Amino acid sequence: MSQTADSRPWIFNFVKWYGYMFAVTFLLYGCVSIILGFLDRQTDDMSEWIIFVLVGAIVISVCVAFRDRRPWGWYGLVGVNALIVVFALFDLGQSLNILLMAMSLIALVALFIPQTKGMIFKGR
């Protein structure tokens, strides 16, 4: 087996994996909540849990597009991280929101670094 070196800059991989982790969090929360809701026979919030699963699937598809260097994947990650920052600004009373906002700001700045934009918009 031959291993090829990944020619992508580390900042590109950081943004990609941050997006994957964020999407998997949504998927896990939604799927586990659905399973536990059925086991507890509490299906009142089923639509909320299904929305979490759908959002996770959409963000996963955006991350896959970003990995494949498609421009709409870059735009999607910019939109997701910008929404996280805006929603976290509305509730700064919780320390976890401040942490999530800081991590999304770092990912947002990393998306606009010329190395990352050069990987996506090469020749444009």
PDB file of C-alpha atoms in Angstrom:
ATOM      1  CA  MET A   1       0.000   0.000   0.000  1.00  0.00           C
ATOM      2  CA  SER A   2       1.322   3.386  -0.874  1.00  0.00           C
ATOM      3  CA  GLN A   3       0.369   6.425   1.112  1.00  0.00           C
ATOM      4  CA  THR A   4       0.184   9.768  -0.604  1.00  0.00           C
ATOM      5  CA  ALA A   5       0.934  12.911   1.316  1.00  0.00           C
ATOM      6  CA  ASP A   6      -1.954  15.302   1.698  1.00  0.00           C
ATOM      7  CA  SER A   7      -0.970  18.525  -0.037  1.00  0.00           C
ATOM      8  CA  ARG A   8      -3.642  20.542   1.724  1.00  0.00           C
ATOM      9  CA  PRO A   9      -2.531  23.114   4.284  1.00  0.00           C
ATOM     10  CA  TRP A  10      -3.182  22.273   7.931  1.00  0.00           C
ATOM     11  CA  ILE A  11      -5.631  25.171   8.247  1.00  0.00           C
ATOM     12  CA  PHE A  12      -7.779  23.630   5.496  1.00  0.00           C
ATOM     13  CA  ASN A  13      -7.864  20.325   7.389  1.00  0.00           C
ATOM     14  CA  PHE A  14      -8.668  22.136  10.647  1.00  0.00           C
ATOM     15  CA  VAL A  15     -11.748  23.786   9.131  1.00  0.00           C
ATOM     16  CA  LYS A  16     -12.829  20.542   7.490  1.00  0.00           C
ATOM     17  CA  TRP A  17     -12.614  18.518  10.712  1.00  0.00           C
ATOM     18  CA  TYR A  18     -14.254  21.258  12.776  1.00  0.00           C
ATOM     19  CA  GLY A  19     -17.218  21.107  10.381  1.00  0.00           C
ATOM     20  CA  TYR A  20     -17.343  17.312  10.621  1.00  0.00           C
ATOM     21  CA  MET A  21     -17.298  17.431  14.432  1.00  0.00           C
ATOM     22  CA  PHE A  22     -20.069  20.013  14.485  1.00  0.00           C
ATOM     23  CA  ALA A  23     -22.222  17.958  12.100  1.00  0.00           C
ATOM     24  CA  VAL A  24     -21.647  14.701  13.976  1.00  0.00           C
ATOM     25  CA  THR A  25     -22.722  16.425  17.190  1.00  0.00           C
ATOM     26  CA  PHE A  26     -26.064  17.303  15.593  1.00  0.00           C
ATOM     27  CA  LEU A  27     -26.475  13.799  14.176  1.00  0.00           C
ATOM     28  CA  LEU A  28     -25.669  12.073  17.465  1.00  0.00           C
ATOM     29  CA  TYR A  29     -27.939  14.316  19.505  1.00  0.00           C
ATOM     30  CA  GLY A  30     -30.827  13.851  17.092  1.00  0.00           C
ATOM     31  CA  CYS A  31     -30.453  10.083  16.680  1.00  0.00           C
ATOM     32  CA  VAL A  32     -29.952   9.369  20.377  1.00  0.00           C
ATOM     33  CA  SER A  33     -32.917  11.589  21.280  1.00  0.00           C
ATOM     34  CA  ILE A  34     -35.129   9.777  18.775  1.00  0.00           C
ATOM     35  CA  ILE A  35     -34.113   6.366  20.118  1.00  0.00           C
ATOM     36  CA  LEU A  36     -34.560   7.404  23.745  1.00  0.00           C
ATOM     37  CA  GLY A  37     -37.875   9.063  22.907  1.00  0.00           C
ATOM     38  CA  PHE A  38     -39.216   5.796  21.497  1.00  0.00           C
ATOM     39  CA  LEU A  39     -37.902   3.807  24.442  1.00  0.00           C
ATOM     40  CA  ASP A  40     -39.481   6.211  26.952  1.00  0.00           C
ATOM     41  CA  ARG A  41     -42.658   6.516  24.859  1.00  0.00           C
ATOM     42  CA  GLN A  42     -42.269  10.299  24.741  1.00  0.00           C
ATOM     43  CA  THR A  43     -42.634  11.367  21.156  1.00  0.00           C
ATOM     44  CA  ASP A  44     -43.814  14.922  21.804  1.00  0.00           C
ATOM     45  CA  ASP A  45     -40.563  16.521  20.615  1.00  0.00           C
ATOM     46  CA  MET A  46     -40.003  14.175  17.687  1.00  0.00           C
ATOM     47  CA  SER A  47     -40.045  16.942  15.083  1.00  0.00           C
ATOM     48  CA  GLU A  48     -37.275  18.827  16.908  1.00  0.00           C
ATOM     49  CA  TRP A  49     -35.079  15.718  16.961  1.00  0.00           C
ATOM     50  CA  ILE A  50     -35.701  15.022  13.277  1.00  0.00           C
ATOM     51  CA  ILE A  51     -34.677  18.606  12.498  1.00  0.00           C
ATOM     52  CA  PHE A  52     -31.397  18.020  14.365  1.00  0.00           C
ATOM     53  CA  VAL A  53     -30.745  14.920  12.245  1.00  0.00           C
ATOM     54  CA  LEU A  54     -31.546  16.798   9.022  1.00  0.00           C
ATOM     55  CA  VAL A  55     -29.319  19.746   9.951  1.00  0.00           C
ATOM     56  CA  GLY A  56     -26.500  17.323  10.775  1.00  0.00           C
ATOM     57  CA  ALA A  57     -26.902  15.590   7.412  1.00  0.00           C
ATOM     58  CA  ILE A  58     -26.884  18.923   5.569  1.00  0.00           C
ATOM     59  CA  VAL A  59     -23.747  20.107   7.369  1.00  0.00           C
ATOM     60  CA  ILE A  60     -22.054  16.752   6.618  1.00  0.00           C
ATOM     61  CA  SER A  61     -22.813  17.234   2.914  1.00  0.00           C
ATOM     62  CA  VAL A  62     -21.383  20.760   3.082  1.00  0.00           C
ATOM     63  CA  CYS A  63     -18.218  19.401   4.722  1.00  0.00           C
ATOM     64  CA  VAL A  64     -17.861  16.726   2.043  1.00  0.00           C
ATOM     65  CA  ALA A  65     -18.208  19.415  -0.633  1.00  0.00           C
ATOM     66  CA  PHE A  66     -15.555  21.492   1.154  1.00  0.00           C
ATOM     67  CA  ARG A  67     -13.272  18.451   1.286  1.00  0.00           C
ATOM     68  CA  ASP A  68     -13.753  17.985  -2.467  1.00  0.00           C
ATOM     69  CA  ARG A  69     -12.857  21.682  -2.961  1.00  0.00           C
ATOM     70  CA  ARG A  70     -16.240  22.762  -4.265  1.00  0.00           C
ATOM     71  CA  PRO A  71     -17.040  26.471  -3.871  1.00  0.00           C
ATOM     72  CA  TRP A  72     -20.522  25.857  -2.461  1.00  0.00           C
ATOM     73  CA  GLY A  73     -18.930  23.853   0.349  1.00  0.00           C
ATOM     74  CA  TRP A  74     -16.830  26.882   1.290  1.00  0.00           C
ATOM     75  CA  TYR A  75     -19.869  29.161   1.157  1.00  0.00           C
ATOM     76  CA  GLY A  76     -21.846  26.667   3.236  1.00  0.00           C
ATOM     77  CA  LEU A  77     -19.200  26.502   5.962  1.00  0.00           C
ATOM     78  CA  VAL A  78     -18.970  30.298   6.023  1.00  0.00           C
ATOM     79  CA  GLY A  79     -22.750  30.456   6.473  1.00  0.00           C
ATOM     80  CA  VAL A  80     -22.841  27.791   9.191  1.00  0.00           C
ATOM     81  CA  ASN A  81     -20.034  29.370  11.204  1.00  0.00           C
ATOM     82  CA  ALA A  82     -21.488  32.864  10.785  1.00  0.00           C
ATOM     83  CA  LEU A  83     -24.877  31.641  12.050  1.00  0.00           C
ATOM     84  CA  ILE A  84     -23.220  30.031  15.066  1.00  0.00           C
ATOM     85  CA  VAL A  85     -21.476  33.304  15.908  1.00  0.00           C
ATOM     86  CA  VAL A  86     -24.668  35.354  15.508  1.00  0.00           C
ATOM     87  CA  PHE A  87     -26.787  32.980  17.612  1.00  0.00           C
ATOM     88  CA  ALA A  88     -24.105  32.792  20.301  1.00  0.00           C
ATOM     89  CA  LEU A  89     -23.996  36.599  20.477  1.00  0.00           C
ATOM     90  CA  PHE A  90     -27.653  36.640  21.519  1.00  0.00           C
ATOM     91  CA  ASP A  91     -26.966  34.503  24.598  1.00  0.00           C
ATOM     92  CA  LEU A  92     -23.573  35.415  26.031  1.00  0.00           C
ATOM     93  CA  GLY A  93     -24.680  34.569  29.570  1.00  0.00           C
ATOM     94  CA  GLN A  94     -23.584  30.950  29.237  1.00  0.00           C
ATOM     95  CA  SER A  95     -19.904  30.135  29.096  1.00  0.00           C
ATOM     96  CA  LEU A  96     -20.433  27.309  26.603  1.00  0.00           C
ATOM     97  CA  ASN A  97     -21.918  29.751  24.096  1.00  0.00           C
ATOM     98  CA  ILE A  98     -18.853  31.960  24.438  1.00  0.00           C
ATOM     99  CA  LEU A  99     -16.606  28.939  23.840  1.00  0.00           C
ATOM    100  CA  LEU A 100     -18.639  27.827  20.810  1.00  0.00           C
ATOM    101  CA  MET A 101     -18.590  31.369  19.440  1.00  0.00           C
ATOM    102  CA  ALA A 102     -14.806  31.588  19.857  1.00  0.00           C
ATOM    103  CA  MET A 103     -14.238  28.264  18.086  1.00  0.00           C
ATOM    104  CA  SER A 104     -16.545  29.252  15.229  1.00  0.00           C
ATOM    105  CA  LEU A 105     -14.826  32.626  14.920  1.00  0.00           C
ATOM    106  CA  ILE A 106     -11.477  30.850  14.603  1.00  0.00           C
ATOM    107  CA  ALA A 107     -12.935  28.565  11.924  1.00  0.00           C
ATOM    108  CA  LEU A 108     -14.476  31.564  10.155  1.00  0.00           C
ATOM    109  CA  VAL A 109     -11.158  33.416  10.110  1.00  0.00           C
ATOM    110  CA  ALA A 110      -9.459  30.232   8.883  1.00  0.00           C
ATOM    111  CA  LEU A 111     -11.905  30.068   5.977  1.00  0.00           C
ATOM    112  CA  PHE A 112     -10.851  33.530   4.823  1.00  0.00           C
ATOM    113  CA  ILE A 113      -7.097  32.895   5.026  1.00  0.00           C
ATOM    114  CA  PRO A 114      -5.579  33.028   1.510  1.00  0.00           C
ATOM    115  CA  GLN A 115      -4.299  29.435   1.759  1.00  0.00           C
ATOM    116  CA  THR A 116      -7.798  28.095   2.304  1.00  0.00           C
ATOM    117  CA  LYS A 117      -9.434  30.324  -0.294  1.00  0.00           C
ATOM    118  CA  GLY A 118      -6.663  29.429  -2.746  1.00  0.00           C
ATOM    119  CA  MET A 119      -7.452  25.737  -2.355  1.00  0.00           C
ATOM    120  CA  ILE A 120     -11.119  26.310  -3.177  1.00  0.00           C
ATOM    121  CA  PHE A 121     -11.007  29.119  -5.732  1.00  0.00           C
ATOM    122  CA  LYS A 122      -7.871  28.108  -7.609  1.00  0.00           C
ATOM    123  CA  GLY A 123      -7.701  29.881 -10.959  1.00  0.00           C
ATOM    124  CA  ARG A 124     -10.695  32.138 -10.343  1.00  0.00           C
TER     125      ARG A 124
END
